[in-house]
Short mmCIF file of C-alpha atoms in Angstrom, two decimals:
data_model
loop_
_atom_site.label_atom_id
_atom_site.label_comp_id
_atom_site.label_asym_id
_atom_site.label_seq_id
_atom_site.Cartn_x
_atom_site.Cartn_y
_atom_site.Cartn_z
CA MET A 1 -112.05 -149.91 -158.95
CA ALA A 2 -113.30 -153.27 -157.67
CA LYS A 3 -116.78 -154.50 -158.59
CA ILE A 4 -118.90 -155.75 -155.68
CA LEU A 5 -122.01 -157.93 -155.94
CA VAL A 6 -124.47 -157.77 -153.02
CA THR A 7 -126.92 -160.66 -153.35
CA ASP A 8 -129.08 -160.66 -150.21
CA GLY A 9 -129.35 -156.98 -149.38
CA MET A 10 -127.20 -154.66 -147.28
CA ASP A 11 -127.64 -151.50 -145.25
CA LYS A 12 -128.24 -148.65 -147.69
CA GLY A 13 -125.84 -146.37 -145.90
CA ALA A 14 -123.07 -148.93 -146.28
CA VAL A 15 -123.83 -149.35 -150.00
CA GLU A 16 -123.61 -145.59 -150.48
CA GLU A 17 -120.35 -145.43 -148.55
CA LEU A 18 -118.83 -148.08 -150.81
CA LYS A 19 -119.95 -146.17 -153.88
CA ASN A 20 -118.54 -142.93 -152.46
CA LYS A 21 -115.21 -144.71 -152.01
CA GLY A 22 -115.24 -145.53 -155.71
CA PHE A 23 -116.43 -149.15 -155.66
CA GLU A 24 -118.94 -150.31 -158.26
CA VAL A 25 -121.77 -151.97 -156.32
CA THR A 26 -124.52 -154.12 -157.84
CA GLU A 27 -127.41 -155.25 -155.65
CA LYS A 28 -129.08 -158.28 -157.20
CA PHE A 29 -130.05 -161.80 -156.16
CA PHE A 30 -129.22 -164.66 -158.52
CA GLU A 31 -130.54 -168.21 -158.42
CA PRO A 32 -127.80 -170.85 -157.91
CA GLU A 33 -127.74 -171.85 -161.58
CA GLU A 34 -127.09 -168.20 -162.55
CA LEU A 35 -124.82 -167.05 -159.74
CA GLY A 36 -121.52 -168.57 -160.89
CA GLU A 37 -121.82 -167.22 -164.41
CA ASN A 38 -122.61 -163.72 -163.16
CA LEU A 39 -119.82 -163.77 -160.60
CA LYS A 40 -117.28 -163.98 -163.41
CA SER A 41 -117.34 -160.18 -163.69
CA PHE A 42 -117.10 -159.35 -159.96
CA ASP A 43 -114.12 -158.99 -157.64
CA ALA A 44 -116.13 -159.61 -154.46
CA VAL A 45 -119.52 -160.92 -153.40
CA VAL A 46 -121.44 -160.10 -150.22
CA VAL A 47 -124.05 -162.66 -149.10
CA ARG A 48 -126.25 -163.32 -146.11
CA SER A 49 -127.94 -166.67 -145.44
CA LYS A 50 -130.09 -167.00 -148.56
CA THR A 51 -127.29 -167.23 -151.11
CA LYS A 52 -125.25 -170.46 -151.08
CA VAL A 53 -121.74 -170.28 -152.50
CA ARG A 54 -120.85 -173.90 -153.26
CA GLU A 55 -117.99 -175.51 -155.18
CA PRO A 56 -119.61 -175.47 -158.67
CA ILE A 57 -120.46 -171.78 -158.26
CA ILE A 58 -116.90 -171.00 -157.18
CA ASP A 59 -115.47 -172.95 -160.14
CA LYS A 60 -117.71 -171.12 -162.60
CA ALA A 61 -116.89 -167.72 -161.05
CA LEU A 62 -113.17 -168.37 -161.30
CA GLU A 63 -113.46 -168.79 -165.07
CA GLY A 64 -113.66 -164.99 -165.10
CA GLY A 65 -110.39 -164.73 -163.16
CA LYS A 66 -111.69 -161.88 -160.98
CA LEU A 67 -113.34 -163.17 -157.79
CA LYS A 68 -111.04 -162.63 -154.83
CA LEU A 69 -113.30 -162.09 -151.82
CA ILE A 70 -116.50 -163.61 -150.38
CA ILE A 71 -118.09 -161.87 -147.39
CA ARG A 72 -120.85 -163.36 -145.27
CA GLY A 73 -122.83 -160.53 -143.66
CA GLY A 74 -123.35 -162.34 -140.37
CA VAL A 75 -121.71 -164.97 -138.20
CA GLY A 76 -122.14 -168.46 -139.67
CA VAL A 77 -120.40 -169.33 -142.94
CA ASP A 78 -121.95 -172.77 -143.49
CA ASN A 79 -123.64 -171.48 -146.66
CA ILE A 80 -120.16 -171.07 -148.19
CA ASP A 81 -117.71 -173.84 -149.06
CA VAL A 82 -115.01 -172.00 -147.15
CA GLN A 83 -112.08 -174.39 -147.41
CA TYR A 84 -112.66 -174.97 -151.10
CA ALA A 85 -112.80 -171.23 -151.75
CA LYS A 86 -109.57 -170.70 -149.82
CA SER A 87 -107.90 -173.53 -151.73
CA LYS A 88 -108.68 -171.59 -154.89
CA GLY A 89 -107.12 -168.42 -153.56
CA ILE A 90 -110.36 -166.69 -152.53
CA THR A 91 -110.51 -164.95 -149.16
CA VAL A 92 -113.63 -165.62 -147.07
CA ARG A 93 -114.66 -163.21 -144.32
CA ASN A 94 -117.67 -162.73 -142.06
CA THR A 95 -118.90 -160.10 -139.59
CA PRO A 96 -118.91 -161.91 -136.23
CA ASN A 97 -119.19 -158.87 -133.97
CA ALA A 98 -122.11 -157.02 -135.49
CA SER A 99 -125.16 -159.13 -134.69
CA SER A 100 -124.33 -160.63 -131.29
CA ALA A 101 -126.66 -158.39 -129.27
CA SER A 102 -129.54 -158.81 -131.71
CA VAL A 103 -129.38 -162.62 -131.78
CA ALA A 104 -129.03 -162.75 -127.99
CA GLU A 105 -132.12 -160.55 -127.59
CA LEU A 106 -134.09 -162.82 -129.91
CA ALA A 107 -133.08 -165.90 -127.90
CA ILE A 108 -134.23 -164.23 -124.70
CA GLY A 109 -137.43 -163.04 -126.39
CA HIS A 110 -138.22 -166.58 -127.48
CA MET A 111 -137.65 -167.81 -123.94
CA PHE A 112 -140.31 -165.39 -122.69
CA ALA A 113 -142.63 -166.39 -125.54
CA VAL A 114 -142.62 -170.12 -124.81
CA SER A 115 -142.61 -169.63 -121.05
CA ARG A 116 -145.70 -167.41 -121.02
CA PHE A 117 -147.58 -168.70 -124.09
CA ILE A 118 -147.12 -165.36 -125.86
CA HIS A 119 -146.69 -167.14 -129.20
CA THR A 120 -149.97 -169.06 -128.82
CA ALA A 121 -152.14 -166.44 -127.12
CA ASN A 122 -151.19 -163.92 -129.79
CA ILE A 123 -152.93 -166.15 -132.32
CA THR A 124 -155.92 -167.37 -130.31
CA MET A 125 -156.82 -163.84 -129.21
CA ARG A 126 -157.07 -162.83 -132.86
CA ASP A 127 -159.48 -165.72 -133.31
CA GLU A 128 -161.65 -164.15 -130.58
CA LYS A 129 -160.73 -166.85 -128.05
CA TRP A 130 -160.27 -165.86 -124.40
CA GLU A 131 -158.30 -168.86 -123.11
CA LYS A 132 -156.85 -167.38 -119.96
CA LYS A 133 -157.04 -170.61 -117.96
CA LYS A 134 -154.95 -172.47 -120.55
CA TYR A 135 -151.98 -170.16 -120.27
CA LYS A 136 -150.42 -170.86 -116.90
CA GLY A 137 -146.75 -170.25 -117.63
CA VAL A 138 -143.50 -170.25 -115.70
CA GLU A 139 -141.12 -167.49 -114.65
CA ILE A 140 -137.60 -167.56 -116.04
CA ALA A 141 -136.13 -165.86 -112.95
CA GLY A 142 -134.55 -168.47 -110.73
CA LYS A 143 -134.29 -171.00 -113.57
CA THR A 144 -131.11 -172.47 -115.04
CA LEU A 145 -130.02 -171.61 -118.58
CA GLY A 146 -127.55 -173.93 -120.26
CA LEU A 147 -125.59 -172.53 -123.20
CA ILE A 148 -124.11 -174.96 -125.72
CA GLY A 149 -121.26 -173.01 -127.26
CA PHE A 150 -119.81 -169.90 -125.64
CA GLY A 151 -118.88 -167.45 -128.36
CA ARG A 152 -119.87 -163.80 -128.70
CA ILE A 153 -123.63 -164.41 -128.96
CA ALA A 154 -123.69 -166.87 -126.07
CA LYS A 155 -121.79 -164.41 -123.87
CA GLU A 156 -124.34 -161.70 -124.68
CA THR A 157 -127.17 -164.13 -123.92
CA ALA A 158 -125.54 -165.08 -120.62
CA LYS A 159 -125.25 -161.44 -119.58
CA LYS A 160 -128.90 -160.76 -120.31
CA ALA A 161 -130.08 -163.98 -118.66
CA GLU A 162 -128.08 -163.24 -115.52
CA ALA A 163 -129.68 -159.79 -115.32
CA LEU A 164 -133.07 -161.55 -115.39
CA GLY A 165 -132.14 -163.67 -112.39
CA MET A 166 -131.15 -166.88 -114.17
CA LYS A 167 -128.31 -169.22 -113.25
CA VAL A 168 -126.07 -169.70 -116.28
CA LEU A 169 -124.16 -172.85 -117.24
CA TYR A 170 -122.11 -173.22 -120.40
CA ASN A 171 -120.24 -175.75 -122.48
CA ASN A 172 -117.57 -174.84 -124.99
CA ARG A 173 -115.63 -177.07 -127.39
CA SER A 174 -112.33 -175.46 -126.40
CA GLY A 175 -113.01 -175.78 -122.66
CA LYS A 176 -113.49 -173.31 -119.86
CA VAL A 177 -113.27 -169.65 -120.87
CA GLU A 178 -111.09 -167.33 -118.78
CA GLY A 179 -112.76 -164.32 -117.18
CA PHE A 180 -116.25 -165.82 -116.95
CA ASP A 181 -116.07 -167.57 -113.59
CA LYS A 182 -119.52 -166.24 -112.60
CA TYR A 183 -120.93 -168.82 -115.01
CA GLU A 184 -120.47 -172.54 -114.43
CA TYR A 185 -118.58 -174.56 -117.02
CA CYS A 186 -120.14 -178.01 -117.52
CA THR A 187 -119.92 -181.04 -119.76
CA LEU A 188 -122.56 -181.24 -122.49
CA GLU A 189 -124.31 -184.03 -120.61
CA ASP A 190 -124.48 -181.96 -117.41
CA ILE A 191 -125.83 -178.98 -119.36
CA LEU A 192 -128.64 -181.17 -120.64
CA LYS A 193 -129.35 -182.73 -117.26
CA LYS A 194 -129.33 -179.53 -115.18
CA SER A 195 -130.86 -176.86 -117.42
CA ASP A 196 -134.46 -175.67 -117.48
CA TYR A 197 -133.64 -173.90 -120.76
CA VAL A 198 -131.02 -175.09 -123.25
CA SER A 199 -129.90 -172.52 -125.83
CA LEU A 200 -127.70 -173.45 -128.79
CA HIS A 201 -124.85 -171.21 -129.95
CA ILE A 202 -122.82 -173.44 -132.25
CA PRO A 203 -122.17 -173.70 -136.00
CA PHE A 204 -123.57 -176.48 -138.14
CA VAL A 205 -120.87 -178.92 -139.25
CA LYS A 206 -122.18 -181.22 -141.97
CA GLU A 207 -119.86 -184.07 -141.00
CA LYS A 208 -121.11 -184.01 -137.39
CA GLY A 209 -124.79 -183.54 -138.17
CA ALA A 210 -127.27 -182.74 -135.41
CA ILE A 211 -125.77 -182.05 -131.99
CA ILE A 212 -129.17 -182.40 -130.34
CA GLY A 213 -130.91 -185.61 -131.32
CA GLU A 214 -133.06 -188.27 -129.68
CA LYS A 215 -130.36 -189.29 -127.17
CA GLU A 216 -129.63 -185.72 -126.07
CA LEU A 217 -133.30 -184.79 -125.78
CA GLU A 218 -133.90 -187.82 -123.58
CA ILE A 219 -131.15 -186.63 -121.21
CA MET A 220 -132.79 -183.20 -120.82
CA LYS A 221 -135.00 -182.42 -117.84
CA ASP A 222 -138.65 -183.31 -118.18
CA GLY A 223 -140.49 -180.08 -118.96
CA ALA A 224 -137.40 -178.22 -120.18
CA PHE A 225 -137.29 -175.79 -123.10
CA LEU A 226 -134.99 -175.87 -126.14
CA ILE A 227 -133.95 -172.64 -127.89
CA ASN A 228 -132.22 -172.63 -131.28
CA CYS A 229 -131.28 -169.27 -132.78
CA ALA A 230 -127.94 -170.65 -134.01
CA ARG A 231 -127.99 -172.71 -137.21
CA GLY A 232 -130.40 -175.09 -138.87
CA GLY A 233 -129.33 -178.72 -138.70
CA VAL A 234 -127.83 -178.64 -135.22
CA VAL A 235 -131.15 -179.99 -133.91
CA ASP A 236 -132.80 -183.12 -135.30
CA GLU A 237 -136.25 -181.73 -136.14
CA LYS A 238 -137.97 -185.13 -136.10
CA ALA A 239 -136.53 -185.98 -132.70
CA LEU A 240 -137.59 -182.56 -131.44
CA LEU A 241 -141.15 -183.09 -132.63
CA ASP A 242 -141.25 -186.46 -130.87
CA ALA A 243 -140.02 -184.86 -127.63
CA LEU A 244 -142.67 -182.15 -127.85
CA ASN A 245 -145.46 -184.57 -128.67
CA SER A 246 -144.53 -186.96 -125.87
CA GLY A 247 -144.46 -184.15 -123.31
CA LYS A 248 -140.75 -184.61 -122.64
CA LEU A 249 -140.18 -180.94 -123.51
CA ALA A 250 -142.50 -178.14 -122.39
CA GLY A 251 -141.65 -176.10 -125.44
CA ALA A 252 -139.14 -175.04 -128.06
CA ALA A 253 -138.18 -171.85 -129.84
CA ILE A 254 -136.72 -171.99 -133.33
CA ASP A 255 -135.34 -169.28 -135.60
CA VAL A 256 -133.35 -171.59 -137.91
CA PHE A 257 -134.24 -174.77 -139.77
CA GLU A 258 -132.68 -177.75 -141.52
CA LYS A 259 -134.03 -176.40 -144.81
CA GLU A 260 -134.85 -172.73 -145.38
CA PRO A 261 -137.49 -171.66 -146.15
CA THR A 262 -138.70 -174.55 -144.02
CA GLU A 263 -141.26 -177.06 -145.25
CA ASN A 264 -141.66 -178.60 -141.79
CA MET A 265 -145.10 -177.17 -141.11
CA GLU A 266 -145.78 -179.73 -138.38
CA LEU A 267 -143.02 -178.10 -136.36
CA VAL A 268 -143.96 -174.54 -137.32
CA ARG A 269 -147.59 -175.04 -136.34
CA HIS A 270 -146.90 -176.97 -133.15
CA PRO A 271 -148.63 -175.26 -130.20
CA LYS A 272 -145.53 -175.67 -128.02
CA VAL A 273 -143.22 -173.99 -130.52
CA SER A 274 -142.36 -170.31 -130.95
CA VAL A 275 -141.01 -169.73 -134.46
CA THR A 276 -139.39 -166.96 -136.48
CA PRO A 277 -137.97 -167.04 -140.05
CA HIS A 278 -134.22 -166.72 -139.36
CA ILE A 279 -134.39 -163.12 -138.12
CA GLY A 280 -131.66 -163.21 -135.47
CA ALA A 281 -129.66 -160.42 -137.08
CA SER A 282 -132.65 -158.59 -138.52
CA THR A 283 -132.56 -155.39 -136.52
CA VAL A 284 -131.83 -151.88 -137.74
CA GLU A 285 -128.86 -151.65 -135.40
CA ALA A 286 -127.32 -155.00 -136.37
CA GLN A 287 -127.65 -154.33 -140.08
CA LYS A 288 -125.93 -150.97 -139.69
CA ARG A 289 -123.09 -152.61 -137.77
CA ILE A 290 -122.84 -155.41 -140.35
CA GLY A 291 -122.72 -152.83 -143.13
CA THR A 292 -119.96 -150.92 -141.34
CA GLU A 293 -117.90 -154.11 -140.94
CA ILE A 294 -118.38 -155.02 -144.60
CA VAL A 295 -117.23 -151.58 -145.74
CA SER A 296 -114.13 -151.90 -143.54
CA ILE A 297 -113.32 -155.38 -144.89
CA ILE A 298 -113.71 -154.34 -148.54
CA THR A 299 -111.81 -151.06 -148.11
CA GLU A 300 -108.91 -152.81 -146.36
CA PHE A 301 -108.82 -155.71 -148.81
CA PHE A 302 -108.74 -153.59 -151.98
CA LYS A 303 -106.66 -150.68 -150.70
#
């Protein structure tokens, strides 16, 4: 039966199900310089965001003549050289449906945090500081949320934001989406100009670089908030820091970074920033759904 390597962890129930189906499953993380060599003896590898599967790793793995399938447990596949893998006959799959609700909830949670100083007060209170007068926040009800990208996660975010009384605008690279007329389709520039909160829901494309940089931040409303629970690199972190320091933005919420683990402590420690360590899909429910999807993909592929 096929041998499966799980490098970044997976729901235990899903691992057991694979084993019960006869698959040989190894759960172990390998550093990049070791991964390719070890992949020589596996038919499939399951990764999350920590493991990067780049061209040299793929080439080394193929020396074993076994690797046929790479699965990303999550949505984005920018940590895998997808086209190169496909050109070598390796199938690349992800689990786009499983974590949508969890990431959307985190985006909304971050919006509350930066709007009501939850991120800051949670720290200062522990330092025995009662700074009530400092924390005059804003309500999100009645505000405008602009979504850049309108895939599964953005749609979930829109639904939750609407329920909270927000007006929702969206931009999508393929144009207006049928069946969502209750939300207003806008150009990227109009999203930036009109939104009190801008939330990113797009992949990182190395060739395009940051989608939100100095120019885009300048277009945004004075006192707006930027939310990024999508991918690191889609926001220029230096430009974001400048916008926060100048007062152009009232705050930002960040779950993903240009480099992970991030070394940008100036951004992490900024009083206007709510931060989390790439935990969008880190819920019990999402991990169970991801595990279920992975089992289905592997079972179907090797049947």
